[in-house]
Amino acid sequence: MTRTMAQRAAVPVAQLVLSGDLARPARLTVADLRTWPQHGAAVSFECATSGVQHHRFQGPRLHDVLCAAEPGFDPLRRKDRLRFLIALRGTDGHRVLLSWAEIDPDFTGAPVLLALSVDGAPLDAAGPQLVLPQDRCGGRHISGIDAIRVDGGYAPAWP
């Protein structure tokens, strides 16, 4: 084995687990995510500690990846999708919750990315980053996403 092959073997491969109300739950790597159409986004956001940040991200849309996993909503009932929530977790413990309507083109249609590179640097070892280009603040940008759960069966808090 050459040194280069040994070095590649030693690099950990980040994985992302898709679970929840899905017909096709999956475990995906950055290489797997490259099989979806890639989209770019030039993003500026205000960081509380270091001011305005400018970055260029590249990766598949979250909507495309989740649709491939076949969420459990009724395709004949358009509004059934609106009860679905998407929970994302980063390796650092950072979590965020999105509604399906935020990413669905029939509703808000925000171009939310699972970025595979930032400013041209690949995120293979770190894992994908959630990028919401429409957000003024980068608080929902999560690095190293390791889990996404789609949930359409939560119990409402009201009687």
mmCIF file with all atom_site columns, C-alpha atoms in Angstrom, residues 11 22 40 45 68 77 79-80 88 92 94 96 101 117 135 154 156 159:
data_model
loop_
_atom_site.group_PDB
_atom_site.id
_atom_site.type_symbol
_atom_site.label_atom_id
_atom_site.label_alt_id
_atom_site.label_comp_id
_atom_site.label_asym_id
_atom_site.label_entity_id
_atom_site.label_seq_id
_atom_site.pdbx_PDB_ins_code
_atom_site.Cartn_x
_atom_site.Cartn_y
_atom_site.Cartn_z
_atom_site.occupancy
_atom_site.B_iso_or_equiv
_atom_site.pdbx_formal_charge
_atom_site.auth_seq_id
_atom_site.auth_comp_id
_atom_site.auth_asym_id
_atom_site.auth_atom_id
_atom_site.pdbx_PDB_model_num
ATOM 1  C CA . VAL A 1 11  ? -9.135  9.904  6.868  1.00 0.00 ? 11  VAL A CA 1
ATOM 2  C CA . LEU A 1 22  ? -39.325 7.797  5.413  1.00 0.00 ? 22  LEU A CA 1
ATOM 3  C CA . GLY A 1 40  ? -24.251 27.084 -5.451 1.00 0.00 ? 40  GLY A CA 1
ATOM 4  C CA . PHE A 1 45  ? -24.621 36.547 7.245  1.00 0.00 ? 45  PHE A CA 1
ATOM 5  C CA . ALA A 1 68  ? -35.390 10.686 -2.562 1.00 0.00 ? 68  ALA A CA 1
ATOM 6  C CA . ARG A 1 77  ? -53.231 15.463 -0.272 1.00 0.00 ? 77  ARG A CA 1
ATOM 7  C CA . LYS A 1 79  ? -51.356 20.015 2.456  1.00 0.00 ? 79  LYS A CA 1
ATOM 8  C CA . ASP A 1 80  ? -50.430 16.750 4.214  1.00 0.00 ? 80  ASP A CA 1
ATOM 9  C CA . LEU A 1 88  ? -31.076 18.304 11.926 1.00 0.00 ? 88  LEU A CA 1
ATOM 10 C CA . ASP A 1 92  ? -21.026 19.500 17.822 1.00 0.00 ? 92  ASP A CA 1
ATOM 11 C CA . HIS A 1 94  ? -26.038 22.024 17.472 1.00 0.00 ? 94  HIS A CA 1
ATOM 12 C CA . VAL A 1 96  ? -32.220 23.038 14.321 1.00 0.00 ? 96  VAL A CA 1
ATOM 13 C CA . ALA A 1 101 ? -43.109 24.043 3.983  1.00 0.00 ? 101 ALA A CA 1
ATOM 14 C CA . SER A 1 117 ? -17.890 22.579 0.078  1.00 0.00 ? 117 SER A CA 1
ATOM 15 C CA . ASP A 1 135 ? -31.194 33.792 6.779  1.00 0.00 ? 135 ASP A CA 1
ATOM 16 C CA . TYR A 1 154 ? -45.691 14.317 16.305 1.00 0.00 ? 154 TYR A CA 1
ATOM 17 C CA . PRO A 1 156 ? -49.701 18.445 19.018 1.00 0.00 ? 156 PRO A CA 1
ATOM 18 C CA . PRO A 1 159 ? -56.212 18.682 23.212 1.00 0.00 ? 159 PRO A CA 1
#
